[in-house]
PDB file of C-alpha atoms in Angstrom:
ATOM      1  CA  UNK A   1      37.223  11.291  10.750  1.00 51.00           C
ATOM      2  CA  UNK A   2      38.896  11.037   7.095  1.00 63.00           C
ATOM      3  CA  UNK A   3      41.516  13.040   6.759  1.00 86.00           C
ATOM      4  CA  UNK A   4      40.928  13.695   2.659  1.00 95.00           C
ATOM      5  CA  UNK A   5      40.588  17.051   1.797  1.00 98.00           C
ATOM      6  CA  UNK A   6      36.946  17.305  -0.118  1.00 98.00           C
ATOM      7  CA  UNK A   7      36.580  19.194  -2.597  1.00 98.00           C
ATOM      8  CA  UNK A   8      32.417  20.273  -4.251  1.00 98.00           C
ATOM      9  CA  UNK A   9      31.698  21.750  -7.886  1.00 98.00           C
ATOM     10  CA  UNK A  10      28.246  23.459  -8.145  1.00 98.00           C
ATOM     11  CA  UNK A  11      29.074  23.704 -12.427  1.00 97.00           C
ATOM     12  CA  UNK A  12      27.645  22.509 -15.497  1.00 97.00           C
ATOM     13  CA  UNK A  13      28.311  19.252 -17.672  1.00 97.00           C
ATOM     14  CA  UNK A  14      30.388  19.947 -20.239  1.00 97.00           C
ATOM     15  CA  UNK A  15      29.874  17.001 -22.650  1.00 97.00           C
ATOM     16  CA  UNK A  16      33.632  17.251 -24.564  1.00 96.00           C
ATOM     17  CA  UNK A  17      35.269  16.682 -21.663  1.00 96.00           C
ATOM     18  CA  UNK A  18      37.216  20.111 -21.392  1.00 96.00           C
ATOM     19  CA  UNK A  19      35.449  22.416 -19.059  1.00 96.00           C
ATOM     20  CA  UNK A  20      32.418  22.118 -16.481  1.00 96.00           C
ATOM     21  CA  UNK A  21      31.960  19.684 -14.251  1.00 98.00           C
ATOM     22  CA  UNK A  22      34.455  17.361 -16.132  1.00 98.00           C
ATOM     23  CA  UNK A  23      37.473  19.573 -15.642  1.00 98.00           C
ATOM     24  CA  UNK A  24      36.724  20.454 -12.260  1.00 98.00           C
ATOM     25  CA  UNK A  25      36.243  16.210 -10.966  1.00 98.00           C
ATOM     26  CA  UNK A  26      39.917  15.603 -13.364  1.00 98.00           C
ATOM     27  CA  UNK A  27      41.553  18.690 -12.268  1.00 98.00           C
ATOM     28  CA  UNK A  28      40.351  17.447  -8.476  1.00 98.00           C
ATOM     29  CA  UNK A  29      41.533  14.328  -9.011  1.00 97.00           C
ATOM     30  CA  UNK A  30      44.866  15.608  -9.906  1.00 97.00           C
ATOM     31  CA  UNK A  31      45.579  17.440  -7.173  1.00 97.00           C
ATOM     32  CA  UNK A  32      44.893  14.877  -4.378  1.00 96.00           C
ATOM     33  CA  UNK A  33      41.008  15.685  -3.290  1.00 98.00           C
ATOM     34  CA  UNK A  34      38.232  13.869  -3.494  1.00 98.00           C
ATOM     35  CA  UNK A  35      35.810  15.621  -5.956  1.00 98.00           C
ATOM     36  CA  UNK A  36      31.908  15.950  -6.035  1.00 98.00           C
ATOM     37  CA  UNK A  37      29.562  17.433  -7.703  1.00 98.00           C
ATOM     38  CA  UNK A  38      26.097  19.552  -8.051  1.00 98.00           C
ATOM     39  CA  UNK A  39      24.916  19.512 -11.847  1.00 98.00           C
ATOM     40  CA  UNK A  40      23.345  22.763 -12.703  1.00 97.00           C
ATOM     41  CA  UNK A  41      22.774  21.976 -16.595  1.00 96.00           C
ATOM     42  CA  UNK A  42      23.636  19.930 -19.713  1.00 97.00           C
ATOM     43  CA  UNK A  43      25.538  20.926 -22.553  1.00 95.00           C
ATOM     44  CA  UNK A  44      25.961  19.215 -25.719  1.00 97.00           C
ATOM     45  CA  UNK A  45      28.745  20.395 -26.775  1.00 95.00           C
ATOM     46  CA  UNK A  46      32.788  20.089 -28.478  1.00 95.00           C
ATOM     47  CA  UNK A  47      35.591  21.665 -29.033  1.00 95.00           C
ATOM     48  CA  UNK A  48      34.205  23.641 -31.713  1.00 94.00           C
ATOM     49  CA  UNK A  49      31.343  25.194 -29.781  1.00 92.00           C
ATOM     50  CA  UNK A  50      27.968  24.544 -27.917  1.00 92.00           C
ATOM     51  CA  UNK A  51      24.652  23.308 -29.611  1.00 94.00           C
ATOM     52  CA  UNK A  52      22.417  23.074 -26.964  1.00 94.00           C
ATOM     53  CA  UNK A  53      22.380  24.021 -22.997  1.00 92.00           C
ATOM     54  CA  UNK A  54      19.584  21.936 -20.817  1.00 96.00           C
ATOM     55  CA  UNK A  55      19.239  23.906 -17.290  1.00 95.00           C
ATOM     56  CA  UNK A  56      18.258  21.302 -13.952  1.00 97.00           C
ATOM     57  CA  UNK A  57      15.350  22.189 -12.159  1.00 98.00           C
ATOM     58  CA  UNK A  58      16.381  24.485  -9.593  1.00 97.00           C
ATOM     59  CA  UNK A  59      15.483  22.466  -6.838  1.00 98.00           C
ATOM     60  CA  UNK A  60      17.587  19.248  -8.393  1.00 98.00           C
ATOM     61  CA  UNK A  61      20.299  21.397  -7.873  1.00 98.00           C
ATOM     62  CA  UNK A  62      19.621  22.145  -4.425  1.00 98.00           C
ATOM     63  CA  UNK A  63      18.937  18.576  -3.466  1.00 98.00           C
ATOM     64  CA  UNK A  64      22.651  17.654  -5.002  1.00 98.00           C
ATOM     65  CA  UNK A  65      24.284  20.279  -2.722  1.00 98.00           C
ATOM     66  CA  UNK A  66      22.213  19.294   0.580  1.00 98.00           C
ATOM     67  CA  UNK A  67      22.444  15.633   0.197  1.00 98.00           C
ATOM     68  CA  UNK A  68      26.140  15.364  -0.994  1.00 98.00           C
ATOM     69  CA  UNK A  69      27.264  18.377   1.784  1.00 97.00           C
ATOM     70  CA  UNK A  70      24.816  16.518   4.954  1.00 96.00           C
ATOM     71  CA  UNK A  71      26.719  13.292   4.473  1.00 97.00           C
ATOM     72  CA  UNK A  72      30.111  13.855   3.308  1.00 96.00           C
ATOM     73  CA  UNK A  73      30.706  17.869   3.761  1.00 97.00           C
ATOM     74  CA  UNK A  74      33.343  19.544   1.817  1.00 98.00           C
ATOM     75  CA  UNK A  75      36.378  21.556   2.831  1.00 98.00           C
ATOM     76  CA  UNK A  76      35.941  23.882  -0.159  1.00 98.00           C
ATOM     77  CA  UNK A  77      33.853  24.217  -3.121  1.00 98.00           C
ATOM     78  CA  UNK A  78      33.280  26.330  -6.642  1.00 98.00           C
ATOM     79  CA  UNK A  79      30.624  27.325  -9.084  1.00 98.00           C
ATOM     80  CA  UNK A  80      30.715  27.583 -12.498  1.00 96.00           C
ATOM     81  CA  UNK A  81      28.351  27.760 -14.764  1.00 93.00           C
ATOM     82  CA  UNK A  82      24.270  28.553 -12.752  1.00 95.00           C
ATOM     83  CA  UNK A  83      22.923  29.803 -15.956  1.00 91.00           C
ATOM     84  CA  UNK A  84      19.712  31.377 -13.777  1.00 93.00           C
ATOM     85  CA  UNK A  85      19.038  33.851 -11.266  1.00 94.00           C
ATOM     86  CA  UNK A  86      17.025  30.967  -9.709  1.00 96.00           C
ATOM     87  CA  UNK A  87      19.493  28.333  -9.853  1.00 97.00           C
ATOM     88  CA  UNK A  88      21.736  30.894  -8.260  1.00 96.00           C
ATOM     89  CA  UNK A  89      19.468  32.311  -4.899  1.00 97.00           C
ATOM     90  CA  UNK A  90      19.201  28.297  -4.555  1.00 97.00           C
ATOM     91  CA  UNK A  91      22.739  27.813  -4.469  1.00 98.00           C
ATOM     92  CA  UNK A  92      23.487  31.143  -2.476  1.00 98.00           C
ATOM     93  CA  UNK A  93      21.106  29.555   0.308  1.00 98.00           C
ATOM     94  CA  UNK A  94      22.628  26.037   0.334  1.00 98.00           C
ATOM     95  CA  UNK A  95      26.158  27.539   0.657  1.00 98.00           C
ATOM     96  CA  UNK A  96      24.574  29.576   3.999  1.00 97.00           C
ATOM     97  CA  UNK A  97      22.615  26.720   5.180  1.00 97.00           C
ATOM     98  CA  UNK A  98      25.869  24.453   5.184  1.00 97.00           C
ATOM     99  CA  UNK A  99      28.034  27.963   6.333  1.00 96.00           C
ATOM    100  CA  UNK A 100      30.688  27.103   3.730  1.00 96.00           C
ATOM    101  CA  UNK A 101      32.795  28.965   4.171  1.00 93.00           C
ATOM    102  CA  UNK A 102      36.000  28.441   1.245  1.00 98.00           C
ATOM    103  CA  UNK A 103      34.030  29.095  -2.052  1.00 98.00           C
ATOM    104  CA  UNK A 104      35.341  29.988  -5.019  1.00 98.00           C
ATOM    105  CA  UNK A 105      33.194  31.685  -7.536  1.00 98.00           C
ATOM    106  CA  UNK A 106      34.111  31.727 -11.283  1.00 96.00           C
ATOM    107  CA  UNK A 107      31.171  34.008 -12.427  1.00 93.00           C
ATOM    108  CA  UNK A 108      30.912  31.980 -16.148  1.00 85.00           C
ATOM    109  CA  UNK A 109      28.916  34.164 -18.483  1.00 84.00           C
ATOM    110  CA  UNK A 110      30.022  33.391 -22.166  1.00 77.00           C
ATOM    111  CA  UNK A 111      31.354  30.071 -23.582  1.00 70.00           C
ATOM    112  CA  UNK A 112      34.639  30.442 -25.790  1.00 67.00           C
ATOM    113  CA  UNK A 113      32.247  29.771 -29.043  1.00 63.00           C
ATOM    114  CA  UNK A 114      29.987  32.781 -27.973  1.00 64.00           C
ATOM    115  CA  UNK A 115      27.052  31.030 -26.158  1.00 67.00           C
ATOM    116  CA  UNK A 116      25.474  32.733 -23.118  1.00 70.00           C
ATOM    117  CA  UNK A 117      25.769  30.591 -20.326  1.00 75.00           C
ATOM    118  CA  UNK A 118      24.297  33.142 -17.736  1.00 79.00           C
ATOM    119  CA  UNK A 119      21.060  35.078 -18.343  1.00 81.00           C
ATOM    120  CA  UNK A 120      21.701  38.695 -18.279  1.00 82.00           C
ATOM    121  CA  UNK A 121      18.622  38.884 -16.031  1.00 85.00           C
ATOM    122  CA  UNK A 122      21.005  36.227 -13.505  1.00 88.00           C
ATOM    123  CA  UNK A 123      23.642  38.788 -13.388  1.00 91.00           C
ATOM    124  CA  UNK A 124      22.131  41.177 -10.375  1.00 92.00           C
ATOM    125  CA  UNK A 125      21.473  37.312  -8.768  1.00 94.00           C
ATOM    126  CA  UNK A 126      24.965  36.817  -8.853  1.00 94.00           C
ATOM    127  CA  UNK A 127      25.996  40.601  -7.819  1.00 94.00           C
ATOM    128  CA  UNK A 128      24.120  40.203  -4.490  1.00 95.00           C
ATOM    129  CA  UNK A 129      23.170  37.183  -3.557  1.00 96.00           C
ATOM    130  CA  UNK A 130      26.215  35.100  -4.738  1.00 96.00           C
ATOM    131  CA  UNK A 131      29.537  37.668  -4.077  1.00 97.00           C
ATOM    132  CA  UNK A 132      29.091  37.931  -0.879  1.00 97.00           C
ATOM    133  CA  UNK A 133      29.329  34.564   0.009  1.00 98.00           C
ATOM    134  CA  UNK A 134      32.800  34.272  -1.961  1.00 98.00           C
ATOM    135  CA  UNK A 135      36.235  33.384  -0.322  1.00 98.00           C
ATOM    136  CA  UNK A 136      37.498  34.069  -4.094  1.00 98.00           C
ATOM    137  CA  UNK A 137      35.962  35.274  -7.215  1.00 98.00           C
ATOM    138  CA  UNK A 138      37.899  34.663 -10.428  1.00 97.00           C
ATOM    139  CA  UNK A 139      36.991  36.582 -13.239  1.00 96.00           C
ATOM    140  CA  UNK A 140      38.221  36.949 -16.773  1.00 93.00           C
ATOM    141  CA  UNK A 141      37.815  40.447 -18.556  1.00 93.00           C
ATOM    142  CA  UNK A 142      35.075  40.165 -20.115  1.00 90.00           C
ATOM    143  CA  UNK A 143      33.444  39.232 -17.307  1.00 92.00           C
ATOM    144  CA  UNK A 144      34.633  41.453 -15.083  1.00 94.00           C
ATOM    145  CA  UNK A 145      33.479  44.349 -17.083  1.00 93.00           C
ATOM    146  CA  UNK A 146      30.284  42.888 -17.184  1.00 91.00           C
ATOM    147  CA  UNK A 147      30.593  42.970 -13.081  1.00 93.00           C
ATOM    148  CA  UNK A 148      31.484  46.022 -13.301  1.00 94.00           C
ATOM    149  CA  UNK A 149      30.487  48.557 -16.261  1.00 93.00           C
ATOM    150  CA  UNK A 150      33.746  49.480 -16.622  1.00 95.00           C
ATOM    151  CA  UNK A 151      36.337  49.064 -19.773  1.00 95.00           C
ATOM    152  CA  UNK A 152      39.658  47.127 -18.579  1.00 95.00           C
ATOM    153  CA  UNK A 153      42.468  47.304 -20.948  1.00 93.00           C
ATOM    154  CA  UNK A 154      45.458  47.358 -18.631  1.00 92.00           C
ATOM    155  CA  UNK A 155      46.952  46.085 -15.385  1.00 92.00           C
ATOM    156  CA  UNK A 156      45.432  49.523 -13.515  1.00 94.00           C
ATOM    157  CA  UNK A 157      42.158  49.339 -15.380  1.00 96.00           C
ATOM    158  CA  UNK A 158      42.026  45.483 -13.658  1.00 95.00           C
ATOM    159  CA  UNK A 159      43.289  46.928 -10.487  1.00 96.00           C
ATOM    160  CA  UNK A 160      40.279  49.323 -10.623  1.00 97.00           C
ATOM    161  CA  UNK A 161      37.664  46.296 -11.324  1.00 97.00           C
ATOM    162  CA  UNK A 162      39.202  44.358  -8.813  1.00 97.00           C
ATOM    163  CA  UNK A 163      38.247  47.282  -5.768  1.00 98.00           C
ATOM    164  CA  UNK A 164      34.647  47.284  -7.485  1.00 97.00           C
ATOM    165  CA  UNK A 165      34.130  43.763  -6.892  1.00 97.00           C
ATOM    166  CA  UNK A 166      35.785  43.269  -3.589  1.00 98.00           C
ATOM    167  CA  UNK A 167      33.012  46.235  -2.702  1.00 97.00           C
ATOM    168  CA  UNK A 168      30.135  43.325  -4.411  1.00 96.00           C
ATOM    169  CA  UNK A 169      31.171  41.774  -0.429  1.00 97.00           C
ATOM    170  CA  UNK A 170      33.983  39.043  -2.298  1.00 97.00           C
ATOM    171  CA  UNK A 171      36.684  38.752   0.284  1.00 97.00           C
ATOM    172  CA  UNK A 172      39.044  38.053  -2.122  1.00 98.00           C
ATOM    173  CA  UNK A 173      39.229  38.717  -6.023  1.00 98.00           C
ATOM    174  CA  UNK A 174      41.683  37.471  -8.645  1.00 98.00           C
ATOM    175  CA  UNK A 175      41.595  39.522 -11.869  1.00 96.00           C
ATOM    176  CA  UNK A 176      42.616  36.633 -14.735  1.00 94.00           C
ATOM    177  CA  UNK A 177      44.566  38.853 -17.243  1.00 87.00           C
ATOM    178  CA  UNK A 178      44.578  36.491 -20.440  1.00 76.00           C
ATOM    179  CA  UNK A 179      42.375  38.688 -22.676  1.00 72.00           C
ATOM    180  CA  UNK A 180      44.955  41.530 -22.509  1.00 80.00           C
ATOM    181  CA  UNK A 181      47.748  42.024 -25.579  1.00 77.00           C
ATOM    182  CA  UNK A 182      51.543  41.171 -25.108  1.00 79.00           C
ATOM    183  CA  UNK A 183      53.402  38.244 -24.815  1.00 82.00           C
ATOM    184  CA  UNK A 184      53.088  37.761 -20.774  1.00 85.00           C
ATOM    185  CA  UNK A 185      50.043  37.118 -18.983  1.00 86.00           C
ATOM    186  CA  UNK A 186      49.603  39.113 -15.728  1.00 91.00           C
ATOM    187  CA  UNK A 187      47.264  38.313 -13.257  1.00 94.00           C
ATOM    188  CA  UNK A 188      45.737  40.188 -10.090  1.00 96.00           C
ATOM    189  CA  UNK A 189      45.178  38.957  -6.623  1.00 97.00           C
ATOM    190  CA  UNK A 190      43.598  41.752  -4.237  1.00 98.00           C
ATOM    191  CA  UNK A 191      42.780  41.436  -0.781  1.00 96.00           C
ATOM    192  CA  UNK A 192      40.873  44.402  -0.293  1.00 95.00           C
ATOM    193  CA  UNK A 193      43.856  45.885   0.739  1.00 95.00           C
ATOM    194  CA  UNK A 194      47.051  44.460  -1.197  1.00 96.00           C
ATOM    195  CA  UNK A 195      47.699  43.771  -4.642  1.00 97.00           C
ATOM    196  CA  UNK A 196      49.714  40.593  -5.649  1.00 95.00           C
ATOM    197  CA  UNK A 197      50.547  39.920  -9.555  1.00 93.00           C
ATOM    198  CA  UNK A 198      51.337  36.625 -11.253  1.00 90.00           C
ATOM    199  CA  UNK A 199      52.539  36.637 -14.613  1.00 86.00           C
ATOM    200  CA  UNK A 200      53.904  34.219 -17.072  1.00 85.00           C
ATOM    201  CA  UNK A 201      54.727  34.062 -20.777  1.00 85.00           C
ATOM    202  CA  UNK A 202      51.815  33.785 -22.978  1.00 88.00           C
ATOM    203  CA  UNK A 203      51.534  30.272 -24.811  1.00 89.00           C
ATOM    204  CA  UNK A 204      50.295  30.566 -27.942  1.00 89.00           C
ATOM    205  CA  UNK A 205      47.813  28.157 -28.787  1.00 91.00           C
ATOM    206  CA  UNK A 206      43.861  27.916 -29.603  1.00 92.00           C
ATOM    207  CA  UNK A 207      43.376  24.989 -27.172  1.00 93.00           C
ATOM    208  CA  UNK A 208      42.472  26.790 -23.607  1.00 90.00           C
ATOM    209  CA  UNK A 209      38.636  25.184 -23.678  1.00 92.00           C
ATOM    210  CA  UNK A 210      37.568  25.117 -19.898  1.00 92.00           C
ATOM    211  CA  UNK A 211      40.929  27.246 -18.545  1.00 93.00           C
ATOM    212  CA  UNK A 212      38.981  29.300 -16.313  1.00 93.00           C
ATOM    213  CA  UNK A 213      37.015  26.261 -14.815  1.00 96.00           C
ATOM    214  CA  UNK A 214      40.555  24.104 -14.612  1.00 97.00           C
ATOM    215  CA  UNK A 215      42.032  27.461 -13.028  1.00 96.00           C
ATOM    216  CA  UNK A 216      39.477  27.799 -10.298  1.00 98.00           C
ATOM    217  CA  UNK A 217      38.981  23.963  -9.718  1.00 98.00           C
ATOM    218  CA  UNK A 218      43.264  23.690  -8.682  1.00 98.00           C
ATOM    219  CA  UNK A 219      42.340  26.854  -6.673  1.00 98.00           C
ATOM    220  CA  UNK A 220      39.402  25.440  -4.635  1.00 98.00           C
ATOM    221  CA  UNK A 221      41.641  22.350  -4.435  1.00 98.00           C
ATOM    222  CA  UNK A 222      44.626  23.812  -3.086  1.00 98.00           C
ATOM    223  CA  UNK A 223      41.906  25.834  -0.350  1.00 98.00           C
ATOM    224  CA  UNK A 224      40.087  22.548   0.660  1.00 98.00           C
ATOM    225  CA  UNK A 225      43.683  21.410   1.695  1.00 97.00           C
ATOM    226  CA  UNK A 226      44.345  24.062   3.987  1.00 97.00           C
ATOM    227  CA  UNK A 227      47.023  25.828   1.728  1.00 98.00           C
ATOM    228  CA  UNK A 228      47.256  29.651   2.348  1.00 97.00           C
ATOM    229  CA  UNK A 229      45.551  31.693  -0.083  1.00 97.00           C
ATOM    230  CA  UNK A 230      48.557  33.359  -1.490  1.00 96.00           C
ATOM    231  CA  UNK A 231      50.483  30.507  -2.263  1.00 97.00           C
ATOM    232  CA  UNK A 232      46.977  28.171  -3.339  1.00 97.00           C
ATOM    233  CA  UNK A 233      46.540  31.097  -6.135  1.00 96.00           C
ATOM    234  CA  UNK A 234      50.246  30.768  -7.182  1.00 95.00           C
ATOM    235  CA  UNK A 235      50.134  26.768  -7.434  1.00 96.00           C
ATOM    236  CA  UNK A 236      47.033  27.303  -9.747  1.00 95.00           C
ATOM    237  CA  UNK A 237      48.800  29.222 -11.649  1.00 94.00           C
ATOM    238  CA  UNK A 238      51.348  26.955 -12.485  1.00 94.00           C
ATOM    239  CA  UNK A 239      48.890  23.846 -13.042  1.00 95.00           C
ATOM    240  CA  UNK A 240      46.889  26.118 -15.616  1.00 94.00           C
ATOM    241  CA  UNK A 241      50.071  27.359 -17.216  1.00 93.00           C
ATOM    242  CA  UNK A 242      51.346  23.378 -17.437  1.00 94.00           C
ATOM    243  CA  UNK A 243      48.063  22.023 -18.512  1.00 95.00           C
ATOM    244  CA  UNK A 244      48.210  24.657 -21.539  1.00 94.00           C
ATOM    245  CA  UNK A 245      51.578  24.299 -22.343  1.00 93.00           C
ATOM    246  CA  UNK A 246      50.741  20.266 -22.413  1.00 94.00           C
ATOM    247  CA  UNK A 247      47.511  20.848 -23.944  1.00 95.00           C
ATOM    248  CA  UNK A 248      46.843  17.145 -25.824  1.00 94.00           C
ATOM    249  CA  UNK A 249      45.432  19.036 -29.021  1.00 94.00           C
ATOM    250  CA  UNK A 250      42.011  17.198 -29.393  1.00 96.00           C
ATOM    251  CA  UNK A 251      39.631  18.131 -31.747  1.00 95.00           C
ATOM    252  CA  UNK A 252      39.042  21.149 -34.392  1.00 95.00           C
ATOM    253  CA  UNK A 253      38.103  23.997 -32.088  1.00 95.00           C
ATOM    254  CA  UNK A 254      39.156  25.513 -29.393  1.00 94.00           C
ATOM    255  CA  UNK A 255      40.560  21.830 -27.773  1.00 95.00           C
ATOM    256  CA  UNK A 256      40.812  21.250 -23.711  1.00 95.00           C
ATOM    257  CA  UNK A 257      43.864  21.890 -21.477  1.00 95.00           C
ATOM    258  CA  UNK A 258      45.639  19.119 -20.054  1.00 95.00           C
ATOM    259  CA  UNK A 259      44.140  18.004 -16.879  1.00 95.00           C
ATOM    260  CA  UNK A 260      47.180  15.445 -15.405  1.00 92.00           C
ATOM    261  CA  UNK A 261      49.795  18.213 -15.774  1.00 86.00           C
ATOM    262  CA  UNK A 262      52.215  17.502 -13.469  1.00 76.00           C
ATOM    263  CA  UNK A 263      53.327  20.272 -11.524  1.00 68.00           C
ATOM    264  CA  UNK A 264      55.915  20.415  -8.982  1.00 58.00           C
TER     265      UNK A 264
END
């Protein structure tokens, strides 16, 4: 029995290189686990935005996750972007078929450029069907309000979101502060009972293309090696804050994070 930690990304193919699928395989990579992957869509797409998003049939999708997961299994895995209500009851039932248990869910909704990557009629799919079957989910503001209905504008206003969605069935949900104002970045870990907050200066740059997907990729990581959840959500946090500070500043847009930060 190999003794490499295995690490699945149910996401979609970011064609620049910076988020998707892409990020999630480098930022595997990175971190010691060997990385696979279930292709929900294409994107043509670069740093300055996306042109064009090509869904998989939903049953392509499905026959990724069964074939890679029968044969080679996974310790952990994540979604990204499912674009579909479809694509996401398919995924849902793979997950329970193979009784994964370590997923991480980053509910992706909007690219940085303003494309919808998620239907709004996917969004009750993912409420129900998708929540409950997450270890983690990892939303940003935006999307979290979405989740939610509610307004967030300050550490308590996330702390609120955060007991809505841990009610969704998540056992675990990390409230990703970075669309707040001021010059640290605080973000919120709750348990369904506990709080725990993260922050760290702000770095101000425009390249953070693909920093939720490179957060939540060194998070499933870190849980497909067995580290406690705690301390796997503080070592993400320092690989996304290195691979921003480190960015390589590609491109005219919103350019990707650096995924071979090196982090103690």
């Amino acid at each position: 029995m190999s003794t490499i930690a295995r690490a699945l990304t149910i996401a979609g193919s970011d064609s620049g290189g910076g988020a998707g699928i892409q990020a999630d395989l480098k930022t595997f990579h990175q971190l010691g686990v060997y990385g696979m992957s279930a292709i929900t869509a294409v994107t043509a797409q670069n740093t300055l935005g996306v042109a064009g998003v090509y869904p998989l049939p939903t049953e392509a999708v499905a026959q990724q996750m069964r074939e890679v997961l029968r044969d080679l299994g996974a310790d952990a895995a994540k979604t990204g972007m499912l674009f579909d209500a479809q694509i996401i009851r398919a995924v849902s039932a793979e997950v329970r078929d193979a009784g994964l248990q370590k997923l991480v869910v980053d509910p992706v909704m909007i690219a940085k450029g303003g494309a919808k990557l998620l239907l709004d009629e996917a969004i009750d799919a993912l409420k129900t069907e998708l929540l409950p079957l997450a270890e983690v989910v990892t939303p940003n503001l935006p999307e979290a309000e979405c989740l939610t209905g509610l307004s967030i504008h300050t550490p308590e206003e996330m702390r609120e979101a955060a007991r809505v969605i841990h009610a969704l069935g998540a056992r675990n949900v990390l409230m990703k502060g970075g669309h707040l104002e001021g010059d640290t970045v605080v973000d919120i870990l709750f348990d369904g009972r506990d709080f725990m907050e993260l922050s760290h200066e702000r770095i101000p740059t425009r390249h953070t293309h693909g920093t939720g997907c490179t957060f939540s990729a060194a998070l499933t990581a870190e849980l497909a090696k067995k580290t406690p959840l705690h301390v796997a959500v503080e070592k993400a946090n320092r690989f996304i804050f290195a691979a921003i500070k480190t960015a390589p500043q590609l491109g005219g847009g919103h350019g990707p994070t650096n995924h071979w930060a090196v982090v103690d």
